[in-house]
Tab-separated table of C-alpha atoms in Angstrom:
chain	number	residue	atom	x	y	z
O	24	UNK	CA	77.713	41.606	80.725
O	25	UNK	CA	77.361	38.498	78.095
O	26	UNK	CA	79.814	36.313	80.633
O	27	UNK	CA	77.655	37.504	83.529
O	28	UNK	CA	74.529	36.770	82.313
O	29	UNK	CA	75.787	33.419	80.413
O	30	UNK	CA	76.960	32.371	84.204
O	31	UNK	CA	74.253	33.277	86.451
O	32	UNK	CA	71.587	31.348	83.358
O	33	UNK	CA	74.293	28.277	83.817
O	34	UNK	CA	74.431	28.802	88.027
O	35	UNK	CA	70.465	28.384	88.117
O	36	UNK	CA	70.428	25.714	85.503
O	37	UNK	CA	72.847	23.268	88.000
O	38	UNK	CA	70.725	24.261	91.293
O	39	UNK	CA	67.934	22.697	88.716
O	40	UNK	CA	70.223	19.785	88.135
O	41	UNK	CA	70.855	19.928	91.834
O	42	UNK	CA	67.470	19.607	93.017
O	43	UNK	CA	66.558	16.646	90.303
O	44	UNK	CA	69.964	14.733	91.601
O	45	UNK	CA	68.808	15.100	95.074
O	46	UNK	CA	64.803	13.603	94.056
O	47	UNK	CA	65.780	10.998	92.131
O	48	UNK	CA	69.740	9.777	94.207
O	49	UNK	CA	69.222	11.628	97.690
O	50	UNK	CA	71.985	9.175	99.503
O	51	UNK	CA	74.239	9.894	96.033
O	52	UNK	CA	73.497	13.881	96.827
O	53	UNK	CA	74.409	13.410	100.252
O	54	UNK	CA	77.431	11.990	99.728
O	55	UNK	CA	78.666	14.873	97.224
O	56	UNK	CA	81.355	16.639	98.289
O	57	UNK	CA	83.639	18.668	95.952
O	58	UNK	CA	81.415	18.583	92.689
O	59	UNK	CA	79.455	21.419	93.619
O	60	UNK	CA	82.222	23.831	93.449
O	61	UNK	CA	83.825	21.910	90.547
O	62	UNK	CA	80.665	22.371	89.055
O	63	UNK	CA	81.200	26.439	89.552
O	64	UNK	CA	84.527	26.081	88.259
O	65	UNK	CA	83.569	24.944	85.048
O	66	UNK	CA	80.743	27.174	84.165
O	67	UNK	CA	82.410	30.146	85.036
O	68	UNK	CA	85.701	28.651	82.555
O	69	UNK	CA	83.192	27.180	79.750
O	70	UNK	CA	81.045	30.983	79.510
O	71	UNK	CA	83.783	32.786	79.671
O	72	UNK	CA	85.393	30.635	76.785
O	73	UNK	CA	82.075	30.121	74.697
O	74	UNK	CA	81.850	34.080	74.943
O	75	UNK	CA	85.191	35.191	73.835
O	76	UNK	CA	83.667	35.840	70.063
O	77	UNK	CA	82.508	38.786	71.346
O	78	UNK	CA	86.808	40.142	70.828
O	79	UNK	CA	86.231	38.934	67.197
O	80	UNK	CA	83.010	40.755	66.136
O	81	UNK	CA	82.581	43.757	68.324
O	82	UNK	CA	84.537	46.677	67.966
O	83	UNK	CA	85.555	49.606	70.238
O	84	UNK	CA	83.936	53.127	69.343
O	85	UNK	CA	84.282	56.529	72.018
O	86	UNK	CA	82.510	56.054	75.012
O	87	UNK	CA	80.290	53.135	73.266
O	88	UNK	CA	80.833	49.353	71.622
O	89	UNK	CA	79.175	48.355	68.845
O	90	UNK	CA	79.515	45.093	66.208
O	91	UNK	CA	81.936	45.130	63.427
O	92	UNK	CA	80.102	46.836	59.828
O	93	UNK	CA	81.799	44.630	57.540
O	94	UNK	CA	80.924	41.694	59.228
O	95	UNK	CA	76.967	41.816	59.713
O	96	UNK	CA	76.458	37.966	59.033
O	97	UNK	CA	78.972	36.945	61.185
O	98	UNK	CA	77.362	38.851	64.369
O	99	UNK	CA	74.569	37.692	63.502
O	100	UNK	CA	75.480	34.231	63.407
O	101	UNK	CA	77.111	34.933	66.952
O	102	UNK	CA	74.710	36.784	67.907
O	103	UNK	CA	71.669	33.411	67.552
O	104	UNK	CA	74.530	31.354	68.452
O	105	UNK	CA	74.651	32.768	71.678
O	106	UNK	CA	71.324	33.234	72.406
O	107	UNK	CA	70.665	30.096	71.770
O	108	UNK	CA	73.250	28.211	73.892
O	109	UNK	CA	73.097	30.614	76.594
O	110	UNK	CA	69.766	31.487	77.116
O	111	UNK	CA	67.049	29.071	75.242
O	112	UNK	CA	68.527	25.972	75.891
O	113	UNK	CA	69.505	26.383	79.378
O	114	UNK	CA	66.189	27.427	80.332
O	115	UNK	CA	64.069	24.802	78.925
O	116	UNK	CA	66.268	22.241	80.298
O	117	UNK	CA	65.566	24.475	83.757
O	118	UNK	CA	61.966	24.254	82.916
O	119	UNK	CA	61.726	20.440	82.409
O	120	UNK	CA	64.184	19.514	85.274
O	121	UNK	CA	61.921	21.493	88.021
O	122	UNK	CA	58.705	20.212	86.538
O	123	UNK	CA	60.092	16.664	86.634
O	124	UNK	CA	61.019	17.617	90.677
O	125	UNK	CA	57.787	18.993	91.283
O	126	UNK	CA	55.476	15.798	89.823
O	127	UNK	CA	58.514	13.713	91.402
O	128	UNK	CA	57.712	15.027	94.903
O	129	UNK	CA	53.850	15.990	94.739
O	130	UNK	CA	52.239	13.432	92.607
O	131	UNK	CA	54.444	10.346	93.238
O	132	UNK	CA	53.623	8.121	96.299
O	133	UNK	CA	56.207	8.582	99.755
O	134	UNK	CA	58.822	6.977	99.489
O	135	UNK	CA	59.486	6.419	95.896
O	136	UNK	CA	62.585	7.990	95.542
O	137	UNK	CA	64.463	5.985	98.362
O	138	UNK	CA	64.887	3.193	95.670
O	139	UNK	CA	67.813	0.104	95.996
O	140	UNK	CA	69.859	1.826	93.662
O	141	UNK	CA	70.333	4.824	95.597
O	142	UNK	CA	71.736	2.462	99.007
O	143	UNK	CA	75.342	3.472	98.406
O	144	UNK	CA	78.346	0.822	99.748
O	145	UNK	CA	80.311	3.081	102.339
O	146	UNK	CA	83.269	1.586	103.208
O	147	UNK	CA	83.869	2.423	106.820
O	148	UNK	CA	81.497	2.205	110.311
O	149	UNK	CA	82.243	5.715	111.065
O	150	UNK	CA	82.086	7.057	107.440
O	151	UNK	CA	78.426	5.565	107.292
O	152	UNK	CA	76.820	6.890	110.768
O	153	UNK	CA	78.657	10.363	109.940
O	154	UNK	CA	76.806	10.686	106.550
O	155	UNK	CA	73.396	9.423	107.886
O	156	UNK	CA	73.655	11.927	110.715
O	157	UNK	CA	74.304	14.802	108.243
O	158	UNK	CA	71.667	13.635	106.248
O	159	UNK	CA	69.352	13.507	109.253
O	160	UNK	CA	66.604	11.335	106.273
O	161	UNK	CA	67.039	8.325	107.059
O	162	UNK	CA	67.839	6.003	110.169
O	163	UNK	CA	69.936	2.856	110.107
O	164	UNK	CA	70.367	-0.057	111.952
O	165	UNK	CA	73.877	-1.603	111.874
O	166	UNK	CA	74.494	-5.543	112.914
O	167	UNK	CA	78.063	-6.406	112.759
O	168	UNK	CA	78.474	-9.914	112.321
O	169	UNK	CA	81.501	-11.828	113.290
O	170	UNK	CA	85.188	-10.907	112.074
O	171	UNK	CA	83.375	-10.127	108.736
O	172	UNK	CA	81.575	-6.795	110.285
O	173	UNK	CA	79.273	-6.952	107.878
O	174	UNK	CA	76.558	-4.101	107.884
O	175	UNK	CA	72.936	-4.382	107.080
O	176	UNK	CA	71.136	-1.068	106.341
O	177	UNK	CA	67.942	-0.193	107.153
O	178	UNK	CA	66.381	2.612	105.639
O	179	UNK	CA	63.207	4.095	107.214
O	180	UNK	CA	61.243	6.626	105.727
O	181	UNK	CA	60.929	9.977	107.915
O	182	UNK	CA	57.621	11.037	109.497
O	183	UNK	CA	55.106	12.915	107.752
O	184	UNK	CA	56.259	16.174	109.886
O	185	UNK	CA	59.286	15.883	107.886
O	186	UNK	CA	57.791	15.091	104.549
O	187	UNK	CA	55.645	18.431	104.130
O	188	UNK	CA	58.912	20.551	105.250
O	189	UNK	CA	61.315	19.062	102.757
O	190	UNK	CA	58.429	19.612	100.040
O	191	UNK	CA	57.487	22.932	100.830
O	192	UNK	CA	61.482	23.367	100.771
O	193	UNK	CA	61.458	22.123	97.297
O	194	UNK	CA	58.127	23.725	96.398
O	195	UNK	CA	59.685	27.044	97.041
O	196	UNK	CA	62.970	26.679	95.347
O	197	UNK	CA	60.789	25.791	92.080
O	198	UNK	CA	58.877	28.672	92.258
O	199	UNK	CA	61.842	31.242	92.977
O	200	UNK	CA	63.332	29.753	89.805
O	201	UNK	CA	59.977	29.730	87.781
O	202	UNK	CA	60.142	33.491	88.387
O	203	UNK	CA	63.687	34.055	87.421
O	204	UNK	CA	62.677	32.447	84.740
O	205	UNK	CA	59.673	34.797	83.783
O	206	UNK	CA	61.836	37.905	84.561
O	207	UNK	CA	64.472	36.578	82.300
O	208	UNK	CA	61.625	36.028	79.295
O	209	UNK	CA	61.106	39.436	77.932
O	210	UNK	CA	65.449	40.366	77.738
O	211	UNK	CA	65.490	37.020	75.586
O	212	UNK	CA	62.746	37.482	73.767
O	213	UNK	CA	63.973	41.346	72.708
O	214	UNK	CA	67.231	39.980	71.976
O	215	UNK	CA	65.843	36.849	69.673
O	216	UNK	CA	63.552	40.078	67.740
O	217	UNK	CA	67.011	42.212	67.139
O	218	UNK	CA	69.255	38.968	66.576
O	219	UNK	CA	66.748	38.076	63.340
O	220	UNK	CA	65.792	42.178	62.674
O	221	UNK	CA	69.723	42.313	62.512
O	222	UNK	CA	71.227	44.140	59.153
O	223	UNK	CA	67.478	44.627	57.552
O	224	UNK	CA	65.702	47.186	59.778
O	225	UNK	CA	67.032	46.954	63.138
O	226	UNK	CA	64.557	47.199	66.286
O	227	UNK	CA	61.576	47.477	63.602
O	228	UNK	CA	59.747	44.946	65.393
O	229	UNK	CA	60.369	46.118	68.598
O	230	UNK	CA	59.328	49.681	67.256
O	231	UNK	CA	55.830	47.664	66.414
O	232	UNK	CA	55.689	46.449	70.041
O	233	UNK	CA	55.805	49.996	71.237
O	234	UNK	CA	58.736	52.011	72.126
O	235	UNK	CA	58.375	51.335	76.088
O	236	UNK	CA	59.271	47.165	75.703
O	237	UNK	CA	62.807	47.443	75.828
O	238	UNK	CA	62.505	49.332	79.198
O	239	UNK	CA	60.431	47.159	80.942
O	240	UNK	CA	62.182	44.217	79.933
O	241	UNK	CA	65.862	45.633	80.680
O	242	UNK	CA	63.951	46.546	84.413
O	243	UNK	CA	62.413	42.996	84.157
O	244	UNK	CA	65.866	41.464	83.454
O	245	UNK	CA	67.872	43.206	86.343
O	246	UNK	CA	65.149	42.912	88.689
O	247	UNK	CA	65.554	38.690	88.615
O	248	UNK	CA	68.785	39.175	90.228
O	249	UNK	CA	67.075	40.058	93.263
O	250	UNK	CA	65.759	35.860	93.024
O	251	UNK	CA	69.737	35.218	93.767
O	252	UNK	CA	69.168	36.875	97.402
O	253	UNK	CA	65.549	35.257	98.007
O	254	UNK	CA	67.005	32.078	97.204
O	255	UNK	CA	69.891	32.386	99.593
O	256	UNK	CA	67.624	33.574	102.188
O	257	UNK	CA	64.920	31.221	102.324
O	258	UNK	CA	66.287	27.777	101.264
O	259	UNK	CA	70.014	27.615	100.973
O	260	UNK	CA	70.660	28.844	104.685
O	261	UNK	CA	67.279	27.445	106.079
O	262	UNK	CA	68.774	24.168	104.886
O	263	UNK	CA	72.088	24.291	105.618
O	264	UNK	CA	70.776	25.072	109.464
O	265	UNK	CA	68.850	21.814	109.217
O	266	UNK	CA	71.352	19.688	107.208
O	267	UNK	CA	69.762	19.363	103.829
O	268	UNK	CA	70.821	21.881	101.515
O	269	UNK	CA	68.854	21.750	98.334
């Protein structure tokens, strides 16, 4: 469940990164190919690494696991380790990645993020209409000159039609991730309570909170894997139908 959880915090943190790459390079984004999935790759490798201590502290009892007795300040050192690495820090860089996107896209004037830097050299005719077609944001206007064939490129912006769709496309990605997010609050914040309550007077605090806060956010926490289908269903096929995956 810890290399679960550690990957699907880590698989919404790079659709964050995602989204910023493709506000601030969009001709860079459309031009990635394999990274994506290398991307996956090493997530899934990295968690499953970073979350082997679990072998080292936690022990086997009938029908139940439990961490080792005579090693309290070591799980608990794992324990905040973990938390921290896996769940804190992953979602506040989440946090200030999709608030960059969202000031980036609704409070910046059109246009701003087709910048120079972001005209990529492609090195073939055919390589260049292929990837502007894809990208279907931009047109281009191709002079060949002479023997040297050299290629001008003109970028223009699209139309206003197309503006609002790829912002409201954008606009709803952030908020399906701001409420993963929320879901995923209470489960870190009742692990964070235990973590520091650990080998004193465990769940104490939690008792204080009422005896009912652990249920709701367990139901909280498996209830934001339902975002995983709302995402997939309203932006990564809607875009993938109109050729800009986000």
């Amino acid at each position: 469940m810890h290399v679960s959880s550690a990957i699907s915090v880590y698989c919404w943190l790079t659709l964050s990164i995602m989204r910023f790459y493709a506000v601030k390079c969009p001709i860079k984004y459309r031009l990635m190919w394999k990274e994506p999935q290398m991307a996956l790759i090493g997530v899934v490798l990295a968690c499953a690494t970073l979350e082997s201590w679990i072998l080292v502290t936690v022990k086997y009892f009938q029908h139940s696991c439990d961490d080792s007795s005579d090693k309290p300040l070591l799980a608990t050192f794992f324990h905040l380790s973990d938390l921290i690495l896996m769940l804190i820090i992953p979602s506040l860089a989440r946090l200030i990645l999709d608030m960059t996107v969202f000031i980036s896209v609704y409070f910046s004037l059109p246009g701003n993020s087709f910048t120079k830097n972001n005209k990529s050299t492609i090195s073939t005719l055919d390589s260049l209409e292929l990837r502007i077609k894809r990208m279907s944001c931009v047109e281009t206007n191709l002079e060949l000159k002479g023997a040297d064939l050299q290629i001008n490129e003109t970028f223009v912006i699209r139309s206003d039609k197309y503006a609002k769709n790829r912002n409201s496309i954008f606009f709803r990605a952030i908020i399906i991730s701001a409420i993963n997010l929320m879901l995923n609050m209470p489960a870190i914040l009742q692990r964070f309570l235990v973590t520091i309550d650990y080998g004193h007077n465990q769940n104490a605090i939690l008792d204080a909170l009422g005896s009912h806060y652990e249920n709701i956010a367990q139901l909280l926490y498996f209830s934001q894997f339902a975002c995983n289908a709302l995402y997939l269903s309203t932006t990564i096929y809607e875009t993938m139908g109109q050729g800009s995956a986000i």
